[in-house]
């Protein structure tokens, strides 16, 4: 059994197998580059969603797979526009600096409203967002004005069974955030961010390759928040439990980002 992104059609192919292979490919790519520098919902909060995302070229469904022999991924040409009713406060909101790691994930010990507890075992942040994502996602972002910061945190539950990575990609423009959210929603396998491996100090196992998991995302004013959740031992059991943890931590990260990016919405 595998479990992944509910409500996303993939046809007859197993999307999670593709996702796992892509995760391993990206991890190998990252190990050959410099490490990401360490930093210091589900409601969709789309106060400023794009009026529409337009796709040109590529395969049916608005995606295009990279050729194994190509050095650069092939991605569709994507544009997004603001809705006509975008709030007048948008320019001042975008003039603020992007959210910092300590603002996105301020607590090492997290207690949610339902009483569940989580420990943040790793926190990384970089301005070179391409280090923490699939090449196809990096190429998509390069079509716009760019990603300003990637911040990711790895959480585990009180029993230290789960590993949930919550990643915040912050952009210069709302249009770029909307483009990434739209494409990642359509094809979360291709346009994905990487799950963090636990550092040795955390005392947690590395999730075995090929393990099942859950992946989710939401959009804020200028950021897209991703959550990838798996059991540390690679178990495929308790799908409902890992899904709940992933969505709860996505909501936690989303709430922090919204509180910073648009305090009036809180």
PDB file of N, CA, C and O in Angstrom, residues 46-49 82-97 172 174 221-222 258 260-266:
ATOM      1  N   UNK A  46      -5.197  31.826   1.049  1.00  0.00           N
ATOM      2  CA  UNK A  46      -4.821  32.421  -0.224  1.00  0.00           C
ATOM      3  C   UNK A  46      -5.385  33.818  -0.273  1.00  0.00           C
ATOM      4  O   UNK A  46      -6.241  34.146  -1.067  1.00  0.00           O
ATOM      5  N   UNK A  47      -4.908  34.666   0.607  1.00  0.00           N
ATOM      6  CA  UNK A  47      -5.378  36.040   0.636  1.00  0.00           C
ATOM      7  C   UNK A  47      -5.094  36.711  -0.691  1.00  0.00           C
ATOM      8  O   UNK A  47      -5.826  37.589  -1.136  1.00  0.00           O
ATOM      9  N   UNK A  48      -4.003  36.289  -1.321  1.00  0.00           N
ATOM     10  CA  UNK A  48      -3.649  36.869  -2.613  1.00  0.00           C
ATOM     11  C   UNK A  48      -3.383  35.730  -3.575  1.00  0.00           C
ATOM     12  O   UNK A  48      -2.247  35.440  -3.885  1.00  0.00           O
ATOM     13  N   UNK A  49      -4.360  34.992  -4.014  1.00  0.00           N
ATOM     14  CA  UNK A  49      -4.125  33.945  -4.999  1.00  0.00           C
ATOM     15  C   UNK A  49      -4.126  34.565  -6.378  1.00  0.00           C
ATOM     16  O   UNK A  49      -4.747  35.591  -6.605  1.00  0.00           O
ATOM     17  N   UNK A  82      -2.393  38.421 -11.316  1.00  0.00           N
ATOM     18  CA  UNK A  82      -3.131  38.756 -10.107  1.00  0.00           C
ATOM     19  C   UNK A  82      -4.618  38.912 -10.407  1.00  0.00           C
ATOM     20  O   UNK A  82      -4.989  39.345 -11.499  1.00  0.00           O
ATOM     21  N   UNK A  83      -5.469  38.595  -9.433  1.00  0.00           N
ATOM     22  CA  UNK A  83      -6.896  38.840  -9.639  1.00  0.00           C
ATOM     23  C   UNK A  83      -7.194  40.329  -9.626  1.00  0.00           C
ATOM     24  O   UNK A  83      -6.436  41.127  -9.061  1.00  0.00           O
ATOM     25  N   UNK A  84      -8.282  40.715 -10.242  1.00  0.00           N
ATOM     26  CA  UNK A  84      -8.633  42.131 -10.325  1.00  0.00           C
ATOM     27  C   UNK A  84      -8.950  42.728  -8.961  1.00  0.00           C
ATOM     28  O   UNK A  84      -8.860  43.938  -8.762  1.00  0.00           O
ATOM     29  N   UNK A  85      -9.323  41.862  -7.992  1.00  0.00           N
ATOM     30  CA  UNK A  85      -9.693  42.357  -6.671  1.00  0.00           C
ATOM     31  C   UNK A  85      -8.570  42.189  -5.651  1.00  0.00           C
ATOM     32  O   UNK A  85      -8.817  42.108  -4.444  1.00  0.00           O
ATOM     33  N   UNK A  86      -7.311  42.123  -6.123  1.00  0.00           N
ATOM     34  CA  UNK A  86      -6.190  42.014  -5.192  1.00  0.00           C
ATOM     35  C   UNK A  86      -6.207  43.191  -4.222  1.00  0.00           C
ATOM     36  O   UNK A  86      -6.442  44.333  -4.621  1.00  0.00           O
ATOM     37  N   UNK A  87      -5.983  42.948  -2.935  1.00  0.00           N
ATOM     38  CA  UNK A  87      -6.094  44.024  -1.948  1.00  0.00           C
ATOM     39  C   UNK A  87      -5.078  45.128  -2.159  1.00  0.00           C
ATOM     40  O   UNK A  87      -3.970  44.896  -2.647  1.00  0.00           O
ATOM     41  N   UNK A  88      -5.460  46.323  -1.780  1.00  0.00           N
ATOM     42  CA  UNK A  88      -4.584  47.487  -1.956  1.00  0.00           C
ATOM     43  C   UNK A  88      -3.347  47.418  -1.075  1.00  0.00           C
ATOM     44  O   UNK A  88      -2.357  48.097  -1.330  1.00  0.00           O
ATOM     45  N   UNK A  89      -3.376  46.587  -0.031  1.00  0.00           N
ATOM     46  CA  UNK A  89      -2.235  46.477   0.883  1.00  0.00           C
ATOM     47  C   UNK A  89      -1.117  45.610   0.325  1.00  0.00           C
ATOM     48  O   UNK A  89      -0.050  45.500   0.937  1.00  0.00           O
ATOM     49  N   UNK A  90      -1.330  44.974  -0.826  1.00  0.00           N
ATOM     50  CA  UNK A  90      -0.341  44.046  -1.363  1.00  0.00           C
ATOM     51  C   UNK A  90       1.041  44.664  -1.525  1.00  0.00           C
ATOM     52  O   UNK A  90       2.029  44.051  -1.107  1.00  0.00           O
ATOM     53  N   UNK A  91       1.190  45.861  -2.111  1.00  0.00           N
ATOM     54  CA  UNK A  91       2.545  46.412  -2.273  1.00  0.00           C
ATOM     55  C   UNK A  91       3.297  46.542  -0.949  1.00  0.00           C
ATOM     56  O   UNK A  91       4.495  46.232  -0.872  1.00  0.00           O
ATOM     57  N   UNK A  92       2.628  46.976   0.095  1.00  0.00           N
ATOM     58  CA  UNK A  92       3.305  47.131   1.381  1.00  0.00           C
ATOM     59  C   UNK A  92       3.651  45.782   1.989  1.00  0.00           C
ATOM     60  O   UNK A  92       4.693  45.626   2.646  1.00  0.00           O
ATOM     61  N   UNK A  93       2.798  44.772   1.766  1.00  0.00           N
ATOM     62  CA  UNK A  93       3.102  43.436   2.277  1.00  0.00           C
ATOM     63  C   UNK A  93       4.337  42.865   1.586  1.00  0.00           C
ATOM     64  O   UNK A  93       5.200  42.270   2.228  1.00  0.00           O
ATOM     65  N   UNK A  94       4.427  43.039   0.277  1.00  0.00           N
ATOM     66  CA  UNK A  94       5.556  42.504  -0.475  1.00  0.00           C
ATOM     67  C   UNK A  94       6.837  43.294  -0.228  1.00  0.00           C
ATOM     68  O   UNK A  94       7.931  42.795  -0.506  1.00  0.00           O
ATOM     69  N   UNK A  95       6.722  44.520   0.280  1.00  0.00           N
ATOM     70  CA  UNK A  95       7.898  45.329   0.567  1.00  0.00           C
ATOM     71  C   UNK A  95       8.631  44.838   1.811  1.00  0.00           C
ATOM     72  O   UNK A  95       9.804  45.159   2.015  1.00  0.00           O
ATOM     73  N   UNK A  96       7.966  44.035   2.633  1.00  0.00           N
ATOM     74  CA  UNK A  96       8.599  43.518   3.841  1.00  0.00           C
ATOM     75  C   UNK A  96       9.610  42.433   3.486  1.00  0.00           C
ATOM     76  O   UNK A  96       9.475  41.738   2.476  1.00  0.00           O
ATOM     77  N   UNK A  97      10.651  42.258   4.304  1.00  0.00           N
ATOM     78  CA  UNK A  97      11.593  41.155   4.063  1.00  0.00           C
ATOM     79  C   UNK A  97      10.876  39.815   4.154  1.00  0.00           C
ATOM     80  O   UNK A  97       9.857  39.688   4.840  1.00  0.00           O
ATOM     81  N   UNK A 172       9.640  36.636  -4.465  1.00  0.00           N
ATOM     82  CA  UNK A 172       9.574  38.077  -4.612  1.00  0.00           C
ATOM     83  C   UNK A 172       8.182  38.530  -5.016  1.00  0.00           C
ATOM     84  O   UNK A 172       7.748  39.624  -4.664  1.00  0.00           O
ATOM     85  N   UNK A 174       3.881  37.533  -5.870  1.00  0.00           N
ATOM     86  CA  UNK A 174       2.735  36.653  -5.650  1.00  0.00           C
ATOM     87  C   UNK A 174       2.554  35.727  -6.846  1.00  0.00           C
ATOM     88  O   UNK A 174       2.194  34.551  -6.694  1.00  0.00           O
ATOM     89  N   UNK A 221       0.597  34.557   1.312  1.00  0.00           N
ATOM     90  CA  UNK A 221       0.672  35.751   0.474  1.00  0.00           C
ATOM     91  C   UNK A 221       1.779  35.624  -0.572  1.00  0.00           C
ATOM     92  O   UNK A 221       1.555  35.796  -1.762  1.00  0.00           O
ATOM     93  N   UNK A 222       2.988  35.293  -0.126  1.00  0.00           N
ATOM     94  CA  UNK A 222       4.132  35.238  -1.049  1.00  0.00           C
ATOM     95  C   UNK A 222       4.941  33.962  -0.895  1.00  0.00           C
ATOM     96  O   UNK A 222       6.040  33.842  -1.442  1.00  0.00           O
ATOM     97  N   UNK A 258       1.605  33.008   7.772  1.00  0.00           N
ATOM     98  CA  UNK A 258       0.523  33.971   7.585  1.00  0.00           C
ATOM     99  C   UNK A 258       0.603  35.082   8.631  1.00  0.00           C
ATOM    100  O   UNK A 258       0.393  36.257   8.330  1.00  0.00           O
ATOM    101  N   UNK A 260       3.115  36.328   9.942  1.00  0.00           N
ATOM    102  CA  UNK A 260       4.166  37.278   9.584  1.00  0.00           C
ATOM    103  C   UNK A 260       3.829  38.041   8.311  1.00  0.00           C
ATOM    104  O   UNK A 260       3.982  39.267   8.247  1.00  0.00           O
ATOM    105  N   UNK A 261       3.383  37.326   7.296  1.00  0.00           N
ATOM    106  CA  UNK A 261       3.191  37.956   5.980  1.00  0.00           C
ATOM    107  C   UNK A 261       1.978  38.858   5.921  1.00  0.00           C
ATOM    108  O   UNK A 261       1.971  39.851   5.186  1.00  0.00           O
ATOM    109  N   UNK A 262       0.935  38.512   6.637  1.00  0.00           N
ATOM    110  CA  UNK A 262      -0.292  39.321   6.606  1.00  0.00           C
ATOM    111  C   UNK A 262      -0.949  39.296   7.983  1.00  0.00           C
ATOM    112  O   UNK A 262      -1.927  38.586   8.190  1.00  0.00           O
ATOM    113  N   UNK A 263      -0.408  40.054   8.954  1.00  0.00           N
ATOM    114  CA  UNK A 263      -0.956  40.028  10.315  1.00  0.00           C
ATOM    115  C   UNK A 263      -2.434  40.357  10.391  1.00  0.00           C
ATOM    116  O   UNK A 263      -3.135  39.882  11.295  1.00  0.00           O
ATOM    117  N   UNK A 264      -2.943  41.111   9.444  1.00  0.00           N
ATOM    118  CA  UNK A 264      -4.372  41.478   9.486  1.00  0.00           C
ATOM    119  C   UNK A 264      -5.278  40.286   9.236  1.00  0.00           C
ATOM    120  O   UNK A 264      -6.468  40.329   9.559  1.00  0.00           O
ATOM    121  N   UNK A 265      -4.710  39.202   8.663  1.00  0.00           N
ATOM    122  CA  UNK A 265      -5.523  38.032   8.372  1.00  0.00           C
ATOM    123  C   UNK A 265      -5.639  37.102   9.581  1.00  0.00           C
ATOM    124  O   UNK A 265      -6.400  36.136   9.544  1.00  0.00           O
ATOM    125  N   UNK A 266      -4.857  37.343  10.617  1.00  0.00           N
ATOM    126  CA  UNK A 266      -4.848  36.474  11.785  1.00  0.00           C
ATOM    127  C   UNK A 266      -5.948  36.862  12.762  1.00  0.00           C
ATOM    128  O   UNK A 266      -6.133  38.041  13.045  1.00  0.00           O
TER     129      UNK A 266
END
